[in-house]
CSV table of C-alpha atoms in Angstrom, one decimal:
chain,number,residue,atom,x,y,z
R,1,MET,CA,-74.6,-46.5,51.8
R,2,HIS,CA,-76.1,-44.6,48.9
R,3,LEU,CA,-73.6,-44.0,46.1
R,4,ARG,CA,-73.6,-43.0,42.5
R,5,LEU,CA,-71.0,-44.9,40.5
R,6,PHE,CA,-69.9,-43.8,37.1
R,7,VAL,CA,-68.2,-46.4,34.9
R,8,PHE,CA,-66.2,-45.0,32.0
R,9,HIS,CA,-65.6,-47.4,29.0
R,10,HIS,CA,-62.4,-48.3,27.2
R,11,ALA,CA,-61.2,-47.1,23.8
R,12,GLY,CA,-63.6,-48.2,21.1
R,13,GLY,CA,-66.1,-49.3,23.7
R,14,SER,CA,-69.5,-48.2,24.9
R,15,HIS,CA,-72.0,-48.9,27.6
R,16,LEU,CA,-72.8,-52.3,26.0
R,17,MET,CA,-69.9,-54.2,27.5
R,18,TYR,CA,-70.9,-53.0,31.0
R,19,ARG,CA,-74.7,-53.1,30.6
R,20,ASP,CA,-75.0,-56.0,33.1
R,21,TRP,CA,-72.9,-54.3,35.7
R,22,PRO,CA,-75.6,-52.4,37.7
R,23,ALA,CA,-77.0,-55.7,39.0
R,24,LEU,CA,-73.6,-56.6,40.5
R,25,PHE,CA,-73.5,-53.6,43.0
R,26,PRO,CA,-75.5,-52.9,46.1
R,27,ALA,CA,-79.2,-52.2,45.6
R,28,ASP,CA,-79.0,-48.6,46.9
R,29,TRP,CA,-76.2,-47.7,44.4
R,30,GLN,CA,-77.0,-45.9,41.1
R,31,VAL,CA,-74.6,-47.2,38.4
R,32,ARG,CA,-74.2,-44.9,35.4
R,33,ILE,CA,-72.3,-46.0,32.2
R,34,PRO,CA,-72.1,-42.9,30.0
R,35,ASP,CA,-71.0,-43.2,26.3
R,36,ALA,CA,-68.4,-40.9,24.8
R,37,PRO,CA,-69.5,-39.2,21.6
R,38,GLY,CA,-69.6,-41.4,18.5
R,39,ARG,CA,-71.4,-44.4,19.9
R,40,GLY,CA,-74.6,-45.4,21.7
R,41,MET,CA,-77.2,-42.6,21.7
R,42,LEU,CA,-74.4,-40.3,20.6
R,43,THR,CA,-73.5,-42.2,17.4
R,44,LEU,CA,-73.9,-39.2,15.2
R,45,ALA,CA,-71.9,-36.9,17.4
R,46,GLU,CA,-68.3,-36.1,16.3
R,47,PRO,CA,-65.8,-38.2,18.3
R,48,ILE,CA,-63.5,-36.3,20.6
R,49,GLU,CA,-59.7,-36.6,20.2
R,50,ASP,CA,-58.3,-34.8,23.3
R,51,ALA,CA,-58.4,-36.1,26.8
R,52,THR,CA,-59.2,-32.8,28.5
R,53,ALA,CA,-62.0,-32.1,25.9
R,54,LEU,CA,-63.4,-35.6,26.6
R,55,ALA,CA,-63.4,-35.0,30.3
R,56,ARG,CA,-65.0,-31.6,29.8
R,57,HIS,CA,-67.7,-33.2,27.7
R,58,PHE,CA,-68.6,-35.6,30.5
R,59,LEU,CA,-68.5,-32.7,33.0
R,60,GLN,CA,-71.2,-30.9,31.0
R,61,GLU,CA,-73.2,-34.1,30.2
R,62,LEU,CA,-73.2,-35.4,33.8
R,63,ASP,CA,-73.3,-32.0,35.5
R,64,GLY,CA,-76.4,-32.4,37.6
R,65,GLU,CA,-75.4,-35.9,38.7
R,66,LEU,CA,-71.9,-34.9,40.0
R,67,THR,CA,-73.2,-34.1,43.4
R,68,GLY,CA,-73.5,-35.8,46.8
R,69,ARG,CA,-71.6,-39.0,47.1
R,70,PHE,CA,-70.3,-40.4,43.8
R,71,ALA,CA,-67.3,-42.4,42.6
R,72,PHE,CA,-65.5,-43.1,39.3
R,73,PHE,CA,-64.3,-46.3,37.8
R,74,GLY,CA,-62.6,-46.4,34.4
R,75,HIS,CA,-61.1,-49.1,32.3
R,76,SER,CA,-58.2,-48.4,29.9
R,77,LEU,CA,-59.2,-45.1,28.2
R,78,GLY,CA,-61.9,-44.8,30.9
R,79,SER,CA,-59.1,-44.5,33.5
R,80,THR,CA,-57.8,-41.4,31.7
R,81,THR,CA,-61.4,-40.0,31.7
R,82,ALA,CA,-61.9,-40.7,35.4
R,83,TYR,CA,-58.6,-39.1,36.3
R,84,GLU,CA,-59.0,-36.0,34.1
R,85,LEU,CA,-62.7,-35.5,35.2
R,86,THR,CA,-61.6,-35.6,38.8
R,87,ARG,CA,-58.9,-33.0,38.1
R,88,LEU,CA,-61.5,-30.8,36.4
R,89,LEU,CA,-63.9,-31.0,39.3
R,90,LEU,CA,-61.1,-30.0,41.7
R,91,ALA,CA,-59.9,-27.2,39.4
R,92,GLU,CA,-63.4,-25.7,39.4
R,93,ASP,CA,-63.7,-26.1,43.2
R,94,ARG,CA,-66.5,-28.6,42.9
R,95,THR,CA,-67.2,-31.7,44.9
R,96,PRO,CA,-64.8,-34.5,43.8
R,97,PRO,CA,-65.6,-38.2,43.8
R,98,VAL,CA,-65.2,-40.0,47.1
R,99,TRP,CA,-63.1,-42.6,45.3
R,100,ILE,CA,-61.6,-43.3,41.8
R,101,GLY,CA,-60.7,-46.7,40.4
R,102,LEU,CA,-58.3,-47.0,37.5
R,103,SER,CA,-58.0,-50.2,35.5
R,104,GLY,CA,-55.9,-51.5,32.7
R,105,ARG,CA,-54.2,-48.1,32.0
R,106,ALA,CA,-50.4,-47.6,32.1
R,107,ALA,CA,-49.4,-44.6,34.1
R,108,PRO,CA,-47.9,-41.7,32.0
R,109,ARG,CA,-44.1,-41.8,31.5
R,110,PRO,CA,-42.4,-38.4,31.7
R,111,ASP,CA,-39.7,-39.5,29.2
R,112,GLY,CA,-42.2,-40.6,26.6
R,113,THR,CA,-41.0,-44.1,26.4
R,114,GLY,CA,-43.6,-46.7,25.5
R,115,ARG,CA,-45.7,-44.3,23.6
R,116,THR,CA,-47.6,-45.9,20.7
R,117,PHE,CA,-49.6,-44.5,17.8
R,118,ARG,CA,-52.0,-47.3,17.0
R,119,HIS,CA,-54.6,-44.8,15.9
R,120,LEU,CA,-52.5,-44.2,12.7
R,121,LEU,CA,-52.2,-47.9,11.8
R,122,PRO,CA,-53.8,-49.1,8.5
R,123,ASP,CA,-57.2,-50.7,9.0
R,124,ALA,CA,-55.9,-54.3,8.7
R,125,GLU,CA,-53.2,-53.8,11.3
R,126,LEU,CA,-55.5,-51.9,13.6
R,127,ARG,CA,-58.1,-54.7,13.4
R,128,ARG,CA,-55.4,-57.3,14.3
R,129,HIS,CA,-54.2,-55.3,17.2
R,130,ILE,CA,-57.8,-54.8,18.6
R,131,ALA,CA,-58.5,-58.5,18.1
R,132,GLY,CA,-55.4,-59.4,20.1
R,133,LEU,CA,-56.6,-57.3,23.1
R,134,GLY,CA,-60.0,-59.1,23.1
R,135,GLY,CA,-63.1,-57.4,24.2
R,136,THR,CA,-64.4,-56.4,20.7
R,137,PRO,CA,-66.8,-58.8,19.0
R,138,SER,CA,-65.3,-60.4,15.9
R,139,ALA,CA,-68.4,-59.3,14.0
R,140,VAL,CA,-67.3,-55.7,14.4
R,141,LEU,CA,-63.8,-56.5,13.1
R,142,ASP,CA,-64.8,-58.8,10.3
R,143,GLU,CA,-67.8,-57.0,8.9
R,144,PRO,CA,-66.7,-54.2,6.6
R,145,GLU,CA,-69.9,-52.1,7.1
R,146,LEU,CA,-69.7,-52.4,10.9
R,147,TRP,CA,-66.0,-51.5,10.9
R,148,GLU,CA,-66.6,-48.5,8.7
R,149,LEU,CA,-69.2,-47.3,11.1
R,150,LEU,CA,-67.2,-47.8,14.3
R,151,ALA,CA,-63.6,-47.2,13.1
R,152,PRO,CA,-63.8,-43.4,13.5
R,153,ALA,CA,-64.7,-43.7,17.2
R,154,ILE,CA,-62.1,-46.4,17.7
R,155,ARG,CA,-59.3,-44.3,16.1
R,156,SER,CA,-60.4,-41.1,18.0
R,157,ASP,CA,-60.4,-43.0,21.3
R,158,LEU,CA,-57.0,-44.4,20.7
R,159,LYS,CA,-55.7,-40.9,19.7
R,160,VAL,CA,-57.1,-39.5,23.0
R,161,SER,CA,-55.2,-42.2,24.9
R,162,GLU,CA,-52.0,-42.1,22.9
R,163,THR,CA,-51.6,-38.3,22.8
R,164,TRP,CA,-52.5,-37.7,26.4
R,165,ASN,CA,-49.4,-36.1,28.0
R,166,PRO,CA,-50.2,-34.8,31.5
R,167,GLU,CA,-47.7,-33.3,33.9
R,168,TRP,CA,-46.0,-36.2,35.6
R,169,PRO,CA,-45.4,-36.9,38.4
R,170,PRO,CA,-48.6,-35.1,39.2
R,171,THR,CA,-49.8,-33.1,42.2
R,172,PRO,CA,-51.4,-35.9,44.2
R,173,LEU,CA,-55.2,-35.9,44.2
R,174,PRO,CA,-56.9,-35.6,47.6
R,175,VAL,CA,-59.1,-38.5,46.6
R,176,PRO,CA,-58.6,-42.2,47.5
R,177,LEU,CA,-57.4,-44.2,44.4
R,178,SER,CA,-57.3,-47.9,43.7
R,179,LEU,CA,-55.7,-49.7,40.8
R,180,PHE,CA,-56.8,-52.8,39.0
R,181,GLY,CA,-55.3,-54.9,36.2
R,182,GLY,CA,-54.7,-58.2,34.6
R,183,ARG,CA,-51.6,-60.2,35.4
R,184,ASP,CA,-51.1,-61.1,31.8
R,185,ASP,CA,-52.1,-57.8,30.2
R,186,GLY,CA,-49.7,-57.2,27.4
R,187,ALA,CA,-51.0,-53.7,26.7
R,188,SER,CA,-50.7,-52.4,30.3
R,189,PRO,CA,-48.5,-54.9,32.3
R,190,PRO,CA,-48.7,-54.6,36.1
R,191,TRP,CA,-45.4,-52.8,36.4
R,192,THR,CA,-46.8,-49.9,34.2
R,193,LEU,CA,-49.7,-49.5,36.6
R,194,ALA,CA,-47.7,-49.1,39.8
R,195,PRO,CA,-46.6,-45.4,39.2
R,196,TRP,CA,-50.3,-44.4,39.5
R,197,SER,CA,-49.7,-44.6,43.3
R,198,LYS,CA,-48.1,-41.1,43.0
R,199,ALA,CA,-51.4,-39.7,41.7
R,200,SER,CA,-53.2,-39.7,45.1
R,201,GLU,CA,-52.6,-38.7,48.7
R,202,HIS,CA,-54.6,-41.8,49.6
R,203,PHE,CA,-53.4,-44.7,47.5
R,204,LEU,CA,-55.4,-47.8,48.4
R,205,GLY,CA,-53.3,-50.4,46.5
R,206,LEU,CA,-52.9,-52.4,43.2
R,207,HIS,CA,-55.3,-55.3,42.7
R,208,LEU,CA,-54.4,-57.9,40.1
R,209,PHE,CA,-56.6,-60.5,38.5
R,210,ASP,CA,-55.8,-63.5,36.3
R,211,GLY,CA,-56.2,-62.6,32.7
R,212,GLY,CA,-55.2,-60.1,30.0
R,213,HIS,CA,-56.4,-56.6,29.2
R,214,PHE,CA,-60.1,-57.5,29.6
R,215,TYR,CA,-59.5,-59.7,32.6
R,216,PHE,CA,-63.1,-59.1,33.8
R,217,LEU,CA,-64.9,-60.0,30.6
R,218,ASP,CA,-65.9,-63.6,31.4
R,219,ASP,CA,-67.0,-62.9,34.9
R,220,PRO,CA,-67.1,-59.2,36.1
R,221,ALA,CA,-68.5,-60.2,39.5
R,222,PRO,CA,-65.2,-60.5,41.4
R,223,LEU,CA,-64.1,-57.1,40.1
R,224,ALA,CA,-67.5,-55.5,41.0
R,225,ALA,CA,-67.2,-56.9,44.5
R,226,LEU,CA,-63.7,-55.4,44.9
R,227,ILE,CA,-64.9,-52.0,43.5
R,228,THR,CA,-67.6,-52.1,46.1
R,229,ARG,CA,-65.2,-52.9,48.9
R,230,GLU,CA,-62.7,-50.2,47.8
R,231,ALA,CA,-65.4,-47.5,47.4
R,232,VAL,CA,-66.9,-48.3,50.8
R,233,ARG,CA,-63.4,-48.2,52.3
R,234,ALA,CA,-62.8,-44.8,50.8
R,235,GLU,CA,-66.1,-43.6,52.0
R,236,HIS,CA,-65.3,-44.6,55.5
R,237,MET,CA,-62.0,-42.7,55.3
R,238,GLY,CA,-63.9,-39.6,54.3
R,239,SER,CA,-66.5,-40.0,57.0
R,240,ALA,CA,-63.8,-40.4,59.6
R,241,SER,CA,-62.1,-37.2,58.5
R,242,GLY,CA,-65.4,-35.3,58.3
R,243,ALA,CA,-65.0,-34.9,54.5
R,244,GLY,CA,-67.7,-35.3,51.9
R,245,ALA,CA,-71.1,-33.9,51.1
R,246,PRO,CA,-74.4,-35.4,52.0
R,247,ALA,CA,-75.9,-37.9,49.5
R,248,GLN,CA,-78.5,-36.6,47.1
C-alpha cells in the first residue's frame, strides 16, 4: 500500500531526531519529516507562536504533497500540529489524512487545569526542565552559544503548545485516530491522553510503551511497527467504506 507519512516533531525538536525513521517503514511509503520555522533549513525563519498559524504554515509548505493517501503522526507539539492541520484540511474541504497518530500530548482540558507556562521560565529553569524530559542533547543545554541559537525556537514551540486552547470537547474528526504514550511520562501521563478518544469518530485505541516522554528514543522500531499497523488498519477501514482518494 503506497502511503505518504508526515512526522511532526516535538517542541524544540527538528527532523534530526527522526532522520532514521524512513528506513523503519514499508519500502513503498514516503516518509516526510518537515521542520517548523526556526530550525533545519528554516533556521533563519521567524519561529511561529500560535498553533493555528503553525498548522497553516505546514498547509502552505506541504500543499502539493497533501494529496492521494497520506497520514499524520506527531509527537508532543507535533500532535497539536497533526490535529490542527487535519482540521484545516477539513475546513477547506480538502482531502484529509487517512489516519492520524497522536503521541505524548495531553488532551486539552476545558477547565484550564494543568496548564503550564514553561516558555516564560528563566533560562536555567527551562534548561533543567528540558533536561528532565530527555530527548535534547546535553551539548545543546550546556553550550551557551548553542542554547542562544536554539532557545528562541524552543520557547516559541512551548508557547504554541501551552497557549493552545481549542474548543473542547471537539466535533469528532471523520478520520481514524490512534494514541501513543509512555507509561512513565511525567509531562503527559497516560490518563491525560485518554480524552483524545473524543476527537475522532473512529478511535482506534491508546497504545502505551515502557518509558517516559521520549519512550521511543532508544529504539523507535516498535513504535514504527505499530504506526504502520494502525495506518494500514485505518486504510482498510476507508477502503471498506469506499472512502479515500487514489494514491498519487
